[in-house]
Short mmCIF file of C-alpha atoms in Angstrom, two decimals:
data_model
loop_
_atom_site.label_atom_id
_atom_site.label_comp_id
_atom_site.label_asym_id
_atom_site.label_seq_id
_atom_site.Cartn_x
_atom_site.Cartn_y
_atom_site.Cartn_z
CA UNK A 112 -37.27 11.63 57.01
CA UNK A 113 -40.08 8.63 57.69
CA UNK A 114 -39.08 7.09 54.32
CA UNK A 115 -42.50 5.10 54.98
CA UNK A 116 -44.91 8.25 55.57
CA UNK A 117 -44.00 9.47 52.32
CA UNK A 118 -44.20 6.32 50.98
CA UNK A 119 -47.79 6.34 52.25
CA UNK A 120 -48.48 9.58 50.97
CA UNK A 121 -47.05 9.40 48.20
CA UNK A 122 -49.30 6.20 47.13
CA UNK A 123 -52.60 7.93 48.68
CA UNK A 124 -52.35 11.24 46.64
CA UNK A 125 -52.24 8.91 43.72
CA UNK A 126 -55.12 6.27 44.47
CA UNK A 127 -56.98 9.52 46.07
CA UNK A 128 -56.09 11.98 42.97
CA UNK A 129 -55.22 15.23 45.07
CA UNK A 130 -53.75 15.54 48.22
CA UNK A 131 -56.30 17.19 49.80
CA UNK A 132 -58.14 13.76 49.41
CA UNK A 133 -54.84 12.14 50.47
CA UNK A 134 -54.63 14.55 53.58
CA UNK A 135 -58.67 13.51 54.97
CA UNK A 136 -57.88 9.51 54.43
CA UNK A 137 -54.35 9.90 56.36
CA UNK A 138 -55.61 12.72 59.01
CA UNK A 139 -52.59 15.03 58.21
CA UNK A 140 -52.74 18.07 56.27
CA UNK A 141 -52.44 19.01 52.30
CA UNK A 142 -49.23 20.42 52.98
CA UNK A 143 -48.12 17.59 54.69
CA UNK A 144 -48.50 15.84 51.97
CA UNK A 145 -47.06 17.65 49.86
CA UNK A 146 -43.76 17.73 51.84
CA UNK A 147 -43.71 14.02 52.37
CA UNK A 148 -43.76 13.65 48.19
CA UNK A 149 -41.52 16.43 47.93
CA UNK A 150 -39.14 14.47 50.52
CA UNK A 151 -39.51 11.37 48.38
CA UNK A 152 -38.68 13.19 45.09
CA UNK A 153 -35.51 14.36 46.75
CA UNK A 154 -34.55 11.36 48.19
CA UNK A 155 -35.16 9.38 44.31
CA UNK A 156 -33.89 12.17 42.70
CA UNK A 157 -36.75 12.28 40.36
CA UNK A 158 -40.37 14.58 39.88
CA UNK A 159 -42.93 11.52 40.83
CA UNK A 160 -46.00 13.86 40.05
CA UNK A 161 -46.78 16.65 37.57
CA UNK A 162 -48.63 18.72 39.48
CA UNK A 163 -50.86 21.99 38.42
CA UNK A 164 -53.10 24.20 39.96
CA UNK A 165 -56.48 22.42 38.33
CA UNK A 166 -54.52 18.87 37.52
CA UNK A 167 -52.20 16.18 38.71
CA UNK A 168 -50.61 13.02 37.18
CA UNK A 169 -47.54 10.60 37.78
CA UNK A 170 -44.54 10.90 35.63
CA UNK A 171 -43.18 7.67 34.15
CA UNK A 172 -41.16 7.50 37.69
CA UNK A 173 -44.09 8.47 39.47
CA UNK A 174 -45.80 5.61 37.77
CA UNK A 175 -42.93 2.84 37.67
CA UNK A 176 -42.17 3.84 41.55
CA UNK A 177 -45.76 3.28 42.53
CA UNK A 178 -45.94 -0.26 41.55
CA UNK A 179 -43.11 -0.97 44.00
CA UNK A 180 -44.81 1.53 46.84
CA UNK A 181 -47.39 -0.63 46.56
CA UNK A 182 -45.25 -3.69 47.08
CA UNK A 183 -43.69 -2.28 49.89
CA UNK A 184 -46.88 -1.08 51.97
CA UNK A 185 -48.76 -4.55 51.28
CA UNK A 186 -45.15 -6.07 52.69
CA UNK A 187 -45.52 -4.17 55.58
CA UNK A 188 -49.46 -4.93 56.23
CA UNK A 189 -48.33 -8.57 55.89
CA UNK A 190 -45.62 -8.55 58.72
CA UNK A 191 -47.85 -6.66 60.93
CA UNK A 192 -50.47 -9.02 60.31
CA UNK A 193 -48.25 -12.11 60.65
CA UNK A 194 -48.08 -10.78 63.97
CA UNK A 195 -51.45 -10.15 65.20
CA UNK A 196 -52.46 -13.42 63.97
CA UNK A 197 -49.77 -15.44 66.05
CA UNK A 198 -51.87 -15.79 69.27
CA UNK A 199 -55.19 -15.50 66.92
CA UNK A 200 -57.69 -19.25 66.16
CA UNK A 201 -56.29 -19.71 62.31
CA UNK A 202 -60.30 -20.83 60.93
CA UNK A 203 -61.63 -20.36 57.71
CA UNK A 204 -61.69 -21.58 53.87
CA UNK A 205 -58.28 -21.49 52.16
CA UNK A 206 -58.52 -21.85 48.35
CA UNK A 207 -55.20 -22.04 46.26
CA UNK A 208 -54.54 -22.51 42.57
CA UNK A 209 -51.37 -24.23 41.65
CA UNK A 210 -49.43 -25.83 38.87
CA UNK A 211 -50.24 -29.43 38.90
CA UNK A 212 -46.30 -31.05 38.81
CA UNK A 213 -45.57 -28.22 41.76
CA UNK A 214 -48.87 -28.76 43.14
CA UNK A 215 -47.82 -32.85 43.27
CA UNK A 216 -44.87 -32.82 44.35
CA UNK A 217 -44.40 -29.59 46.93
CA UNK A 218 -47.33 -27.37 47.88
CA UNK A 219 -49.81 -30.98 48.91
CA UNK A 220 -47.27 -32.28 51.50
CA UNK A 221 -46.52 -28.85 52.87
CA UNK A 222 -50.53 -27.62 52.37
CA UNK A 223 -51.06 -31.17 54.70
CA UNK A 224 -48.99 -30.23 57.62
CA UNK A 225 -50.27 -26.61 57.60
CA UNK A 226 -54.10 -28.32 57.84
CA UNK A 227 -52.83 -30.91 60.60
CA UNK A 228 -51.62 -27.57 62.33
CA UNK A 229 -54.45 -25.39 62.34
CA UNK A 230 -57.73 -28.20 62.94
CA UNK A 231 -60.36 -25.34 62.10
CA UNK A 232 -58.96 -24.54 58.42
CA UNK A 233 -60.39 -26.11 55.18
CA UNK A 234 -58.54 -26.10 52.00
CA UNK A 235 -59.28 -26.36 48.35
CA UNK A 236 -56.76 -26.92 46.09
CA UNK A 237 -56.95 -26.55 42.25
CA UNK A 238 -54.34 -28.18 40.22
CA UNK A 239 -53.89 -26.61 37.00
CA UNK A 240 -51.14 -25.15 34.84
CA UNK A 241 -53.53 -22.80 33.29
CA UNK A 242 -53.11 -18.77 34.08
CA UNK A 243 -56.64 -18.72 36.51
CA UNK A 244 -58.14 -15.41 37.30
CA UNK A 245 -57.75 -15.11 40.94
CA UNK A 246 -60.59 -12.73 41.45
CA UNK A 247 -63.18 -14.22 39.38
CA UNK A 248 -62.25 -17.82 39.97
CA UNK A 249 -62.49 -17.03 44.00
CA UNK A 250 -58.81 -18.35 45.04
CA UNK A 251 -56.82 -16.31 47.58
CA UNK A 252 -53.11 -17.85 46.96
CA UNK A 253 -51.68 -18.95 43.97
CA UNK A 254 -48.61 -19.83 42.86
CA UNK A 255 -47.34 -18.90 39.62
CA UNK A 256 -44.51 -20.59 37.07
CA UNK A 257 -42.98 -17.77 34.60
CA UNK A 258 -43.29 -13.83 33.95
CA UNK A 259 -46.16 -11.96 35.41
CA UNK A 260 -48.50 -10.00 34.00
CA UNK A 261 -49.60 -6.39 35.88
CA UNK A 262 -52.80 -7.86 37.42
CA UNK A 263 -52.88 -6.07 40.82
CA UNK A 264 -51.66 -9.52 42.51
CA UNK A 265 -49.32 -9.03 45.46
CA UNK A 266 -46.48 -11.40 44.57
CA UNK A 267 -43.63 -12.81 46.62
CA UNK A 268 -40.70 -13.92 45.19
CA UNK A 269 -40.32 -18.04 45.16
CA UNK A 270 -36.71 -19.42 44.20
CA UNK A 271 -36.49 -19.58 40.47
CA UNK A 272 -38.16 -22.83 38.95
CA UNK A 273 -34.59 -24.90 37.25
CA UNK A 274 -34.97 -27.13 34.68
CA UNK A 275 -33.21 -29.63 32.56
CA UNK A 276 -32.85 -30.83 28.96
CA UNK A 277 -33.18 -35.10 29.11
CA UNK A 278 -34.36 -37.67 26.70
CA UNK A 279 -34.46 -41.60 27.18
CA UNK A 280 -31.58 -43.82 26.61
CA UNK A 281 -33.31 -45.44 23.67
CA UNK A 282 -34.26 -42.10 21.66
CA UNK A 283 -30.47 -41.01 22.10
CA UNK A 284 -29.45 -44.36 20.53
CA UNK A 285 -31.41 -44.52 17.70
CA UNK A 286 -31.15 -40.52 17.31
CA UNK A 287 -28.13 -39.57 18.22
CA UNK A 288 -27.48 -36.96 21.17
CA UNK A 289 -26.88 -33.32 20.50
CA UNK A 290 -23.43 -31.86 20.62
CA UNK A 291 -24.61 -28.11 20.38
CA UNK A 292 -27.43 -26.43 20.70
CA UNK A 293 -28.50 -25.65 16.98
CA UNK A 294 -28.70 -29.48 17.01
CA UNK A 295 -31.70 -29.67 18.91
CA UNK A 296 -33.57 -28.60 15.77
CA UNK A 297 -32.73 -31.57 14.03
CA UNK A 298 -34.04 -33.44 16.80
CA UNK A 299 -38.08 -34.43 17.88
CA UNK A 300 -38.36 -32.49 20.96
CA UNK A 301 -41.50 -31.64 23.22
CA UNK A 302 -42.32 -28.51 24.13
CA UNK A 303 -44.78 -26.94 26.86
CA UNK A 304 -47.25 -25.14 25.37
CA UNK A 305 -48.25 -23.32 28.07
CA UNK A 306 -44.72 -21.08 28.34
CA UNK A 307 -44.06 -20.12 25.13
CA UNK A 308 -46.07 -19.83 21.82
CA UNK A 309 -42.86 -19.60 20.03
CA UNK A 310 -41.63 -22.20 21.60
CA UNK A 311 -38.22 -21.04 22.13
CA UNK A 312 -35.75 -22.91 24.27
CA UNK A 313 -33.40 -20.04 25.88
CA UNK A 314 -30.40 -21.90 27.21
CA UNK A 315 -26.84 -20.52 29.51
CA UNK A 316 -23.75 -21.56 28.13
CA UNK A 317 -20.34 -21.46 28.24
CA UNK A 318 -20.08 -18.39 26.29
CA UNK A 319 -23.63 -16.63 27.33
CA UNK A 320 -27.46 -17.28 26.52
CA UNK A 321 -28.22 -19.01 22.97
CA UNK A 322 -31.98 -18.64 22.01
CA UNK A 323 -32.88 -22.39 20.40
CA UNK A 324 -35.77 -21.76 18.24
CA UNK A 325 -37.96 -25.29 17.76
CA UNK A 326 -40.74 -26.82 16.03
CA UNK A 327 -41.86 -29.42 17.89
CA UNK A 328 -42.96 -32.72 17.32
CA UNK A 329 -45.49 -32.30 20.26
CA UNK A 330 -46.67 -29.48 22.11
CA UNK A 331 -48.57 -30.80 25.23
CA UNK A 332 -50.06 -28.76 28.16
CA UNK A 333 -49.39 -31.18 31.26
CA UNK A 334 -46.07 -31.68 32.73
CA UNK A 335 -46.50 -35.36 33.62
CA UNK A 336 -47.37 -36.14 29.83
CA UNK A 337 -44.19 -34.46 28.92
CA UNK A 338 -42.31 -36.78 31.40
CA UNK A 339 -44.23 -39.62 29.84
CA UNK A 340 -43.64 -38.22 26.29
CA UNK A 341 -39.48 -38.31 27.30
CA UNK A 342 -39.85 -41.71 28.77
CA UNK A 343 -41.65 -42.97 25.61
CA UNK A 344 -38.55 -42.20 23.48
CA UNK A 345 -40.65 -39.83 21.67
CA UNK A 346 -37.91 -36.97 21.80
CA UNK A 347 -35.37 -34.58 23.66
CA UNK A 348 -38.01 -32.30 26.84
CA UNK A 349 -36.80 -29.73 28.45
CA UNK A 350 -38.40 -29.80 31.81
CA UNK A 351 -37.94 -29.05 35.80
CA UNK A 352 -35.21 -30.64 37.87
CA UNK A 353 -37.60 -32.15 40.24
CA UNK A 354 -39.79 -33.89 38.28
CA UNK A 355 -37.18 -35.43 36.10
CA UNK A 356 -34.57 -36.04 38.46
CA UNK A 357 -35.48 -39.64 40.09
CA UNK A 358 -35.55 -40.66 36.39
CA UNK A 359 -32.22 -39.21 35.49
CA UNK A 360 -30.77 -40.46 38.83
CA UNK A 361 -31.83 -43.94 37.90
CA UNK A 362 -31.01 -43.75 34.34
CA UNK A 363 -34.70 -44.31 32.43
CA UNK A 364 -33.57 -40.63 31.07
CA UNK A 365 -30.07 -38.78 30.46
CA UNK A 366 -29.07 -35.40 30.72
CA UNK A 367 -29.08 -33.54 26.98
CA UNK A 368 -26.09 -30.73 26.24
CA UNK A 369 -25.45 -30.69 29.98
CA UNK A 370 -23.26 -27.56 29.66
CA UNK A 371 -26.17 -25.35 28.19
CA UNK A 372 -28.62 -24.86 31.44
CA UNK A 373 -32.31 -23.90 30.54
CA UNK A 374 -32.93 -20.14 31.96
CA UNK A 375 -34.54 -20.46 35.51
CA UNK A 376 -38.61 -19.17 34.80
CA UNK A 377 -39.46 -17.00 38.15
CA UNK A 378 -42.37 -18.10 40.25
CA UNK A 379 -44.45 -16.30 42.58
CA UNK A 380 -46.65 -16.80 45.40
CA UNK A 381 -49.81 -14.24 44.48
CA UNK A 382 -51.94 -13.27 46.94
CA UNK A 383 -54.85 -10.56 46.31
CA UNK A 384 -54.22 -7.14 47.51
CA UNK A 385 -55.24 -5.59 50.63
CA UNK A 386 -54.63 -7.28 54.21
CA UNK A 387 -54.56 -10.45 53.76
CA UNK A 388 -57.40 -12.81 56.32
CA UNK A 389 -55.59 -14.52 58.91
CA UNK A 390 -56.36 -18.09 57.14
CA UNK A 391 -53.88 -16.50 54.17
CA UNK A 392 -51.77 -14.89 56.22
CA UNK A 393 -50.77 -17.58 58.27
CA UNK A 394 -50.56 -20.07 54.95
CA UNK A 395 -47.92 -17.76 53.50
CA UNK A 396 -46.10 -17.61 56.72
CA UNK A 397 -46.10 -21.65 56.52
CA UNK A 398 -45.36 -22.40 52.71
CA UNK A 399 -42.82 -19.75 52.92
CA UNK A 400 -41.03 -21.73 56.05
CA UNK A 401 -42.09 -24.95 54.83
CA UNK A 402 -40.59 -24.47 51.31
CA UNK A 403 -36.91 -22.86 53.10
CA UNK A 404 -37.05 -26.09 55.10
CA UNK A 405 -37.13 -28.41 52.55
CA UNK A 406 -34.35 -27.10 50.36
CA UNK A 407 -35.91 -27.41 46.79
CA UNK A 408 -35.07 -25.68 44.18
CA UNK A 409 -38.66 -24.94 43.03
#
């Protein structure tokens, strides 16, 4: 079995609708097809399509199972580009949307030594930690903080963004520092409002996950103003490692209920579907790299 042919065909017959569509765009024939699918149900142990003499459609495993085909055949057209592209002039226009604290503090430096690399690429990079429309707003990588949405994006996994719960030394004196988590809601925190409208806190403890749910005493859309907000002594934050760690190291903030971690939020590096141009291709290839090299947790 060519697990990948029938991956292939599998994903044609559904973007085509029939496989006698599916059969002209891969230069095999229907029955071909057909087999390859049927190969694919046996191997998942599941009917992927309904099929009829007038009609088709995907079952809800056809469906679920095509979102990761997908995934798997844009993997594939990225390694085989990656490869083409080694001995190939890297020119072009890169544009990349970013969260600004992770834009700050990781993607400029390692964005810098991919420009000093390749002379004949420009780069513009948008700082924001708004959700941008790729397609409309024109950017060909982004990277994303949290759960995404099913926007057609090809997405690569990035190592989960940690944070931390921290307030300064003067808000814990005059306020007292929490002991458990339900005391957070006696407390002023800040809260993102970018992540959560409701803003709840979902912490790891000793005994499992404990939901915190908070009304703020400020909501705020910028990470560095919820940095500032902490070192204020306006209240408790509950923010990433990074950007909070030189302060905690030198003690203008202190860890809050240090045995009840905040969940990791995922993050992704989205790239538009299809192959990717060699300017993209060979970013990925570099941030990825870069980003292994450097050991930080987000």
């Amino acid at each position: 079995m060519d697990y990948l042919k029938c991956v292939e065909s599998f994903i044609t017959a559904t973007e085509s609708g029939s496989f006698t569509a599916a059969a002209d765009k891969l230069g095999i024939t229907p029955a071909m097809v057909g087999k390859h699918i049927q190969m694919l149900e046996t191997r998942t142990g599941c009917v992927l399509i309904n099929r009829t003499t007038r009609r088709q459609g995907l079952t809800e495993a056809g469906h679920r199972f095509y979102l990761y085909g997908v995934q798997i055949l844009a993997t594939i057209a990225d390694a085989d580009s990656l490869a083409r592209h080694l001995n190939e002039e890297v020119t072009g226009l890169l544009r990349i949307s970013a969260p600004v604290t992770f834009g700050q503090r990781i993607l400029t430096p390692i964005l810098s030594t991919f420009l000093q690399r390749y002379p004949a690429v420009n780069a513009a990079l948008v700082l924001s930690d708004r959700r941008v429309d790729m397609i409309e707003e024109r950017f060909q990588v982004a990277i994303r903080i949290g759960s995404l949405l099913d926007e057609g994006y090809i997405a690569v996994p990035l190592p989960p963004y940690e944070m931390v719960l921290a307030a300064s030394p003067a808000y814990l004196d005059k306020y007292g520092t929490p002991a458990t988590p339900d005391d957070l809601t006696r407390h002023n925190c800040v809260s993102f409002s970018q992540w959560r409208s409701d803003h709840l806190w979902p912490l790891t403890g000793p005994q499992g996950p404990v939901d915190v749910a908070l009304t703020p005493r400020l909501t705020v859309d910028s990470g560095e103003a919820i940095r500032q907000a902490a070192l204020s002594g306006l209240g408790i934050v509950m923010h990433s490692c990074f950007m909070l760690q030189e302060d905690i190291a030198t003690g203008r903030l202190r860890r809050v209920l240090p045995d009840f971690a905040p969940v990791p939020r995922p993050m992704n590096l989205l790239r538009l579907p299809g192959r990717p141009a060699s300017v993209v291709a060979s970013f990925c290839e570099h941030f990825m790299h870069e980003l292994a090299q450097r050991g930080d947790p987000e």
